[in-house]
Amino acid sequence: MNIQENISLKAYNTFGIAKNARFFVSVKSVNELKEALEWAKHQKINPLILGGGSNILLTQNQETLVIKIEIQGINLVLEEEEFYFVEVGAGVNWHQFVLTSIANGWGGIENLSLIPGTVGASPMQNIGAYGVEIKDVFYSLKALNRESLKIREFNAEECRFGYRESVFKHELKDKYVICSVIFRLCKVPKFHIEYGAIKETLEASGVKELTLKAISDAVIQIRQSKLPDPKKIGNSGSFFKNPTIPEEHFKNLRSEHASIPGFPNTEGVKVPAAWLIEQCGWKGKRFGEIGVHADQPLVLVNYGDGDGNEIKELAVKIQQSVFEKFGIDIHPEVNFL
Ligand code: EPU
């Protein structure tokens, strides 16, 4: 085990924030992970587990051991009449897994193309895009208990998935490290093209026959047209979650703001946070090294040398202005560290 000291985390978070880790180690297997956890226990420090670093905002140096999960492997473990069951190591890059699935004809995650991050982090917040969420293809996961160092298997119900939510963000926060995930993928794909601009993009590209690859290409094209590439401009995708408000509140708002978009769900009406933020005048605003993306105001960006605290302060100002104008609390999707 190669524990390094005072390592910059700039390359390990998609926001590109330059904070340091007191100790840093990459682990490629469950045994290496156990070793690292034992080392941390011995030092009496609570380690930080890092996947692709695509959903975090670093606001301070991490005076602990940062464990980067690099457990690899994409293995077809079972084939049934309708499904393939594929076990994937937590450290596998999410988009690489999507591309492998498409190449093998495994259907179900093509709409989730180009999402930054790793497979191990994907169930944490039930990643989703273009009408599909991980819970739709999830079968089970294996996670290491950080105290007992024993592996436990979780089925979908035990993960308690919700919109950008799971049990690992609540009751079991910091209790387990996800080591691998088993996905249940379709032999005969069920295409989801009703959401957003997918249909129009397919038509504009002259696609005659729907395939996993055609859908993936369309999603990639849409994402590239509005979301900044983290390799060029630091960001962590949507900074806030889309809020759901009571129907009564929505009706009142609509009488004042006729163009407010709303999507009814079982708890009320979901309102796009992007719209609320744009209405408050933040879209495309730049403040030195940080700002609000011009094509998708739900995304906060670091142009280069931005500081995590500056982004945090900007986020608070955005939240306050949305609350003052619309009486709606918007909550970050990103974890502050
Ligand atoms: N909108 C505006 N102004 C804009 C952009 C969008 O008003 O500049 C409004 C429009 O009404 C538009 C609506 O926002 O119809 C929705 O926009 P979009 O389809 O881009 O999706 P989103 O709700 O902003 C969510 C996810 C994204 C995911 C897309 C597509 C959340 C927090 N974000 O964004 O996920 O890619 O849908 O499915 O749910 C992420 O989580 O990091 C992420 C990028």
Short mmCIF file of C-alpha atoms and ligand atoms in Angstrom, two decimals:
data_model
loop_
_atom_site.label_atom_id
_atom_site.label_comp_id
_atom_site.label_asym_id
_atom_site.label_seq_id
_atom_site.Cartn_x
_atom_site.Cartn_y
_atom_site.Cartn_z
CA MET A 1 0.00 0.00 0.00
CA ASN A 2 1.49 3.30 -1.10
CA ILE A 3 0.23 6.07 1.17
CA GLN A 4 1.31 9.45 -0.15
CA GLU A 5 1.42 12.69 1.84
CA ASN A 6 0.23 16.21 1.04
CA ILE A 7 -1.25 15.50 -2.37
CA SER A 8 -3.17 18.10 -4.36
CA LEU A 9 -6.73 16.99 -5.08
CA LYS A 10 -7.14 19.35 -8.06
CA ALA A 11 -6.99 16.49 -10.57
CA TYR A 12 -9.32 14.37 -8.44
CA ASN A 13 -12.41 16.60 -8.40
CA THR A 14 -14.21 17.70 -11.57
CA PHE A 15 -14.67 21.21 -10.12
CA GLY A 16 -10.87 21.44 -10.28
CA ILE A 17 -10.56 22.94 -6.79
CA ALA A 18 -6.98 23.00 -5.51
CA LYS A 19 -7.20 21.64 -1.96
CA ASN A 20 -4.83 19.05 -0.48
CA ALA A 21 -5.16 15.66 1.12
CA ARG A 22 -2.99 15.08 4.20
CA PHE A 23 -2.70 11.41 3.13
CA PHE A 24 -3.75 9.81 -0.15
CA VAL A 25 -3.97 6.23 -1.41
CA SER A 26 -5.48 4.51 -4.46
CA VAL A 27 -6.99 1.07 -3.90
CA LYS A 28 -7.47 -1.47 -6.70
CA SER A 29 -9.12 -4.31 -4.73
CA VAL A 30 -11.33 -4.95 -1.71
CA ASN A 31 -8.27 -6.22 0.17
CA GLU A 32 -6.35 -3.01 -0.51
CA LEU A 33 -9.41 -1.05 0.63
CA LYS A 34 -9.51 -3.04 3.90
CA GLU A 35 -5.82 -2.36 4.43
CA ALA A 36 -6.33 1.37 3.91
CA LEU A 37 -9.32 1.46 6.30
CA GLU A 38 -7.30 -0.43 8.92
CA TRP A 39 -4.43 2.02 8.55
CA ALA A 40 -6.83 4.94 9.07
CA LYS A 41 -8.36 3.26 12.11
CA HIS A 42 -4.89 2.82 13.57
CA GLN A 43 -4.16 6.53 13.00
CA LYS A 44 -7.56 7.38 14.55
CA ILE A 45 -8.68 9.30 11.47
CA ASN A 46 -11.92 9.07 9.57
CA PRO A 47 -11.01 8.56 5.90
CA LEU A 48 -12.68 10.23 2.95
CA ILE A 49 -13.77 7.91 0.15
CA LEU A 50 -13.39 9.33 -3.33
CA GLY A 51 -14.86 8.07 -6.60
CA GLY A 52 -14.66 10.25 -9.68
CA GLY A 53 -14.93 13.43 -7.58
CA SER A 54 -17.76 14.63 -9.80
CA ASN A 55 -20.27 15.45 -7.10
CA ILE A 56 -18.17 17.21 -4.47
CA LEU A 57 -17.17 20.77 -3.67
CA LEU A 58 -13.91 21.00 -1.73
CA THR A 59 -14.02 23.96 0.66
CA GLN A 60 -10.96 23.01 2.75
CA ASN A 61 -7.85 20.85 2.86
CA GLN A 62 -8.72 17.29 3.84
CA GLU A 63 -6.74 16.59 7.03
CA THR A 64 -7.30 12.87 6.69
CA LEU A 65 -6.64 9.86 4.46
CA VAL A 66 -8.33 10.19 1.09
CA ILE A 67 -8.99 6.75 -0.39
CA LYS A 68 -9.48 6.78 -4.15
CA ILE A 69 -11.47 3.74 -5.25
CA GLU A 70 -9.99 2.15 -8.37
CA ILE A 71 -11.55 -1.31 -8.24
CA GLN A 72 -11.94 -2.36 -11.90
CA GLY A 73 -13.83 -5.07 -13.82
CA ILE A 74 -16.93 -5.41 -16.00
CA ASN A 75 -18.17 -9.02 -15.88
CA LEU A 76 -21.25 -10.72 -17.24
CA VAL A 77 -22.19 -12.88 -14.25
CA LEU A 78 -25.55 -14.32 -15.33
CA GLU A 79 -27.69 -14.51 -18.45
CA GLU A 80 -31.44 -15.07 -18.32
CA GLU A 81 -34.07 -15.15 -21.04
CA GLU A 82 -34.59 -11.38 -21.01
CA PHE A 83 -31.67 -9.99 -19.04
CA TYR A 84 -27.93 -9.81 -18.65
CA PHE A 85 -26.61 -9.38 -15.12
CA VAL A 86 -23.35 -7.48 -15.19
CA GLU A 87 -21.12 -6.88 -12.16
CA VAL A 88 -19.01 -3.74 -12.37
CA GLY A 89 -16.15 -2.60 -10.11
CA ALA A 90 -16.79 0.61 -8.19
CA GLY A 91 -13.77 2.32 -9.75
CA VAL A 92 -14.89 1.84 -13.36
CA ASN A 93 -15.54 5.14 -15.12
CA TRP A 94 -19.32 5.41 -15.62
CA HIS A 95 -19.20 6.42 -19.28
CA GLN A 96 -16.72 3.61 -20.08
CA PHE A 97 -19.26 1.19 -18.65
CA VAL A 98 -22.00 2.75 -20.83
CA LEU A 99 -19.80 2.38 -23.93
CA THR A 100 -18.97 -1.26 -23.06
CA SER A 101 -22.69 -1.98 -22.61
CA ILE A 102 -23.51 -0.49 -25.99
CA ALA A 103 -20.72 -2.48 -27.69
CA ASN A 104 -22.11 -5.69 -26.12
CA GLY A 105 -25.77 -4.94 -26.86
CA TRP A 106 -26.72 -4.60 -23.17
CA GLY A 107 -29.66 -2.18 -23.03
CA GLY A 108 -30.82 0.22 -20.33
CA ILE A 109 -28.14 2.80 -19.64
CA GLU A 110 -27.72 4.44 -23.06
CA ASN A 111 -29.66 7.51 -21.84
CA LEU A 112 -27.09 7.86 -19.06
CA SER A 113 -24.22 8.47 -21.49
CA LEU A 114 -21.45 10.92 -20.65
CA ILE A 115 -22.32 11.36 -16.97
CA PRO A 116 -19.03 12.04 -15.19
CA GLY A 117 -18.00 9.92 -12.20
CA THR A 118 -17.58 6.28 -11.32
CA VAL A 119 -19.87 3.25 -11.11
CA GLY A 120 -19.42 3.06 -7.32
CA ALA A 121 -20.78 6.56 -6.85
CA SER A 122 -23.73 6.05 -9.18
CA PRO A 123 -26.12 4.43 -6.65
CA MET A 124 -25.20 6.93 -3.91
CA GLN A 125 -27.36 9.57 -5.49
CA ASN A 126 -29.30 7.41 -7.95
CA ILE A 127 -27.86 9.23 -10.98
CA GLY A 128 -30.37 10.06 -13.67
CA ALA A 129 -30.81 11.81 -16.98
CA TYR A 130 -33.21 11.91 -19.92
CA GLY A 131 -35.96 9.91 -18.27
CA VAL A 132 -33.80 7.07 -16.85
CA GLU A 133 -32.39 6.59 -13.36
CA ILE A 134 -29.96 4.02 -12.09
CA LYS A 135 -32.69 2.42 -10.01
CA ASP A 136 -34.36 1.29 -13.27
CA VAL A 137 -31.44 -1.04 -14.07
CA PHE A 138 -30.03 -1.68 -10.61
CA TYR A 139 -30.03 -5.25 -9.27
CA SER A 140 -27.75 -5.22 -6.21
CA LEU A 141 -24.47 -3.92 -4.83
CA LYS A 142 -21.69 -5.13 -2.58
CA ALA A 143 -20.39 -2.72 0.03
CA LEU A 144 -17.75 -2.97 2.72
CA ASN A 145 -18.78 -2.03 6.25
CA ARG A 146 -16.21 0.56 7.37
CA GLU A 147 -16.22 -0.70 10.97
CA SER A 148 -16.51 -4.49 10.72
CA LEU A 149 -14.72 -4.69 7.33
CA LYS A 150 -17.34 -7.23 6.23
CA ILE A 151 -19.04 -7.21 2.83
CA ARG A 152 -22.82 -6.75 2.78
CA GLU A 153 -25.04 -7.14 -0.26
CA PHE A 154 -27.86 -4.60 -0.76
CA ASN A 155 -30.84 -5.13 -3.05
CA ALA A 156 -32.69 -2.25 -4.68
CA GLU A 157 -35.25 -1.93 -1.89
CA GLU A 158 -32.56 -1.73 0.77
CA CYS A 159 -30.87 1.12 -1.12
CA ARG A 160 -34.08 3.22 -0.79
CA PHE A 161 -33.59 5.09 -4.02
CA GLY A 162 -35.33 8.41 -4.57
CA TYR A 163 -34.70 11.43 -6.79
CA ARG A 164 -30.91 11.91 -6.39
CA GLU A 165 -31.22 10.00 -3.09
CA SER A 166 -30.32 6.69 -1.46
CA VAL A 167 -29.86 5.26 2.03
CA PHE A 168 -26.10 5.94 1.63
CA LYS A 169 -26.74 9.69 1.82
CA HIS A 170 -28.84 9.32 4.98
CA GLU A 171 -29.00 6.53 7.63
CA LEU A 172 -25.95 4.77 6.23
CA LYS A 173 -23.91 7.87 5.41
CA ASP A 174 -20.19 7.12 5.85
CA LYS A 175 -20.95 3.60 7.07
CA TYR A 176 -20.21 1.60 3.89
CA VAL A 177 -17.90 1.75 0.88
CA ILE A 178 -19.50 0.52 -2.34
CA CYS A 179 -17.16 -2.02 -3.99
CA SER A 180 -19.19 -3.30 -6.96
CA VAL A 181 -22.64 -2.97 -8.49
CA ILE A 182 -24.69 -5.58 -10.37
CA PHE A 183 -26.89 -4.15 -13.13
CA ARG A 184 -29.80 -5.94 -14.80
CA LEU A 185 -29.60 -4.97 -18.46
CA CYS A 186 -32.01 -5.84 -21.26
CA LYS A 187 -31.45 -8.19 -24.18
CA VAL A 188 -34.23 -6.49 -26.13
CA PRO A 189 -33.80 -2.78 -25.46
CA LYS A 190 -36.70 -0.57 -24.42
CA PHE A 191 -35.89 2.80 -25.86
CA HIS A 192 -36.73 5.99 -23.95
CA ILE A 193 -36.79 8.88 -26.38
CA GLU A 194 -39.74 10.85 -25.05
CA TYR A 195 -37.68 13.03 -22.70
CA GLY A 196 -36.27 16.41 -23.63
CA ALA A 197 -34.66 16.89 -26.99
CA ILE A 198 -33.80 13.24 -27.74
CA LYS A 199 -36.44 12.72 -30.43
CA GLU A 200 -35.60 15.97 -32.23
CA THR A 201 -31.87 15.27 -32.05
CA LEU A 202 -32.37 11.79 -33.56
CA GLU A 203 -34.51 13.24 -36.33
CA ALA A 204 -32.04 16.05 -37.04
CA SER A 205 -29.24 13.46 -37.33
CA GLY A 206 -31.32 11.49 -39.86
CA VAL A 207 -31.49 8.36 -37.68
CA LYS A 208 -33.81 5.85 -39.34
CA GLU A 209 -33.46 2.92 -36.96
CA LEU A 210 -33.29 3.22 -33.19
CA THR A 211 -30.24 1.55 -31.68
CA LEU A 212 -28.48 1.82 -28.33
CA LYS A 213 -25.64 3.66 -30.08
CA ALA A 214 -27.97 6.13 -31.84
CA ILE A 215 -29.58 7.08 -28.53
CA SER A 216 -26.24 7.33 -26.77
CA ASP A 217 -24.90 9.57 -29.56
CA ALA A 218 -27.98 11.82 -29.31
CA VAL A 219 -27.62 12.13 -25.53
CA ILE A 220 -23.91 12.91 -25.91
CA GLN A 221 -24.75 15.61 -28.46
CA ILE A 222 -27.39 17.20 -26.18
CA ARG A 223 -25.16 17.10 -23.11
CA GLN A 224 -22.21 18.57 -25.00
CA SER A 225 -24.41 21.40 -26.27
CA LYS A 226 -25.39 22.63 -22.82
CA LEU A 227 -23.15 21.15 -20.15
CA PRO A 228 -19.54 22.35 -19.84
CA ASP A 229 -16.83 19.70 -20.27
CA PRO A 230 -15.19 19.38 -16.81
CA LYS A 231 -11.82 18.82 -18.52
CA LYS A 232 -12.06 22.37 -19.88
CA ILE A 233 -14.18 24.23 -17.30
CA GLY A 234 -14.44 22.88 -13.75
CA ASN A 235 -17.97 21.93 -12.68
CA SER A 236 -19.93 19.13 -11.06
CA GLY A 237 -23.01 18.98 -13.26
CA SER A 238 -26.23 20.20 -11.71
CA PHE A 239 -25.31 22.03 -8.53
CA PHE A 240 -28.89 22.05 -7.19
CA LYS A 241 -31.71 19.54 -7.26
CA ASN A 242 -35.00 20.42 -8.95
CA PRO A 243 -37.45 21.28 -6.13
CA THR A 244 -40.95 19.83 -5.78
CA ILE A 245 -43.47 22.30 -4.36
CA PRO A 246 -47.12 21.92 -3.23
CA GLU A 247 -49.69 22.26 -6.03
CA GLU A 248 -51.24 25.28 -4.30
CA HIS A 249 -47.92 27.11 -4.24
CA PHE A 250 -47.40 26.32 -7.93
CA LYS A 251 -50.85 27.67 -8.85
CA ASN A 252 -50.15 30.90 -6.98
CA LEU A 253 -46.81 31.31 -8.71
CA ARG A 254 -48.34 30.65 -12.12
CA SER A 255 -50.83 33.46 -11.68
CA GLU A 256 -47.88 35.82 -11.34
CA HIS A 257 -45.39 34.09 -13.67
CA ALA A 258 -47.42 32.58 -16.51
CA SER A 259 -44.41 30.89 -18.13
CA ILE A 260 -43.27 28.90 -15.07
CA PRO A 261 -42.65 25.29 -16.11
CA GLY A 262 -43.98 22.54 -13.81
CA PHE A 263 -44.07 18.75 -13.88
CA PRO A 264 -46.65 17.15 -11.54
CA ASN A 265 -45.45 14.17 -9.48
CA THR A 266 -46.84 12.25 -6.52
CA GLU A 267 -45.67 14.89 -4.02
CA GLY A 268 -46.63 18.08 -5.85
CA VAL A 269 -45.15 19.88 -8.82
CA LYS A 270 -41.48 19.68 -9.81
CA VAL A 271 -40.12 23.03 -11.00
CA PRO A 272 -36.82 23.25 -12.94
CA ALA A 273 -34.28 24.98 -10.72
CA ALA A 274 -32.59 26.18 -13.94
CA TRP A 275 -35.66 28.28 -14.72
CA LEU A 276 -35.84 29.75 -11.20
CA ILE A 277 -32.14 30.65 -11.27
CA GLU A 278 -32.39 32.17 -14.74
CA GLN A 279 -35.39 34.29 -13.66
CA CYS A 280 -33.29 35.66 -10.79
CA GLY A 281 -30.78 36.93 -13.33
CA TRP A 282 -27.87 34.59 -12.61
CA LYS A 283 -27.55 32.85 -15.98
CA GLY A 284 -24.08 33.38 -17.50
CA LYS A 285 -22.90 35.67 -14.68
CA ARG A 286 -19.16 35.51 -14.02
CA PHE A 287 -17.44 36.62 -10.81
CA GLY A 288 -13.66 36.44 -11.30
CA GLU A 289 -12.71 32.79 -11.51
CA ILE A 290 -16.17 31.36 -10.85
CA GLY A 291 -19.66 31.76 -12.25
CA VAL A 292 -23.00 30.41 -13.44
CA HIS A 293 -22.88 28.56 -16.77
CA ALA A 294 -24.41 30.46 -19.70
CA ASP A 295 -26.16 27.48 -21.33
CA GLN A 296 -27.44 25.76 -18.16
CA PRO A 297 -27.72 27.94 -15.03
CA LEU A 298 -28.09 24.87 -12.81
CA VAL A 299 -24.35 24.37 -13.31
CA LEU A 300 -21.85 26.46 -11.34
CA VAL A 301 -18.39 26.66 -12.85
CA ASN A 302 -14.74 27.17 -11.93
CA TYR A 303 -12.86 28.87 -14.78
CA GLY A 304 -9.47 27.86 -13.39
CA ASP A 305 -8.32 29.06 -10.02
CA GLY A 306 -11.67 29.38 -8.29
CA ASP A 307 -11.99 28.59 -4.60
CA GLY A 308 -14.53 26.17 -3.16
CA ASN A 309 -15.67 28.74 -0.59
CA GLU A 310 -16.36 31.34 -3.28
CA ILE A 311 -18.56 28.80 -5.06
CA LYS A 312 -20.28 27.97 -1.78
CA GLU A 313 -20.97 31.69 -1.16
CA LEU A 314 -22.34 32.10 -4.69
CA ALA A 315 -24.60 29.08 -4.13
CA VAL A 316 -25.97 30.63 -0.93
CA LYS A 317 -26.71 33.93 -2.73
CA ILE A 318 -28.51 32.03 -5.50
CA GLN A 319 -30.56 30.10 -2.93
CA GLN A 320 -31.49 33.33 -1.12
CA SER A 321 -32.58 35.12 -4.29
CA VAL A 322 -34.70 32.17 -5.44
CA PHE A 323 -36.33 32.04 -2.02
CA GLU A 324 -37.01 35.80 -1.98
CA LYS A 325 -38.55 35.83 -5.47
CA PHE A 326 -40.46 32.53 -5.44
CA GLY A 327 -40.61 31.33 -1.81
CA ILE A 328 -38.88 28.10 -2.91
CA ASP A 329 -35.93 26.48 -1.13
CA ILE A 330 -33.51 24.90 -3.56
CA HIS A 331 -31.04 22.38 -2.18
CA PRO A 332 -27.57 21.45 -3.45
CA GLU A 333 -27.10 18.10 -5.12
CA VAL A 334 -23.34 18.48 -4.59
CA ASN A 335 -21.69 17.41 -1.31
CA PHE A 336 -19.64 20.08 0.46
CA LEU A 337 -16.40 18.79 1.98
N1 EPU B 1 -34.28 25.74 -18.18
C1 EPU B 1 -34.29 27.11 -18.15
N2 EPU B 1 -33.17 27.78 -18.55
C2 EPU B 1 -32.07 27.12 -18.97
C3 EPU B 1 -32.04 25.74 -19.00
C4 EPU B 1 -33.17 25.04 -18.59
O1 EPU B 1 -35.27 27.74 -17.79
O2 EPU B 1 -31.10 27.81 -19.32
C5 EPU B 1 -35.50 25.01 -17.75
C6 EPU B 1 -36.41 24.72 -18.93
O3 EPU B 1 -37.73 24.86 -18.51
C7 EPU B 1 -36.11 23.27 -19.23
C8 EPU B 1 -35.88 22.75 -17.83
O4 EPU B 1 -35.17 23.78 -17.17
O5 EPU B 1 -37.19 22.63 -19.84
C9 EPU B 1 -35.14 21.44 -17.73
O6 EPU B 1 -33.85 21.60 -18.28
P1 EPU B 1 -32.96 20.33 -18.64
O7 EPU B 1 -33.71 19.38 -19.51
O8 EPU B 1 -31.63 20.81 -19.12
O9 EPU B 1 -32.81 19.51 -17.30
P2 EPU B 1 -32.60 19.95 -15.78
O10 EPU B 1 -33.86 19.68 -15.05
O11 EPU B 1 -32.04 21.32 -15.68
C10 EPU B 1 -31.92 17.54 -15.05
C11 EPU B 1 -30.82 16.86 -14.28
C12 EPU B 1 -29.57 16.73 -15.13
C13 EPU B 1 -29.93 15.89 -16.36
C14 EPU B 1 -31.06 16.60 -17.12
C15 EPU B 1 -31.56 15.79 -18.29
C16 EPU B 1 -31.23 17.47 -11.96
C17 EPU B 1 -30.76 18.26 -10.79
N3 EPU B 1 -30.52 17.63 -13.08
O12 EPU B 1 -31.50 18.86 -15.33
O13 EPU B 1 -28.61 16.01 -14.38
O14 EPU B 1 -28.81 15.72 -17.21
O15 EPU B 1 -32.19 16.79 -16.23
O16 EPU B 1 -32.25 14.67 -17.82
O17 EPU B 1 -32.19 16.71 -11.86
C18 EPU B 1 -26.76 16.27 -12.90
O18 EPU B 1 -27.47 15.76 -12.03
O19 EPU B 1 -25.58 16.61 -12.68
C19 EPU B 1 -27.32 16.50 -14.22
C20 EPU B 1 -26.65 17.14 -15.19
#
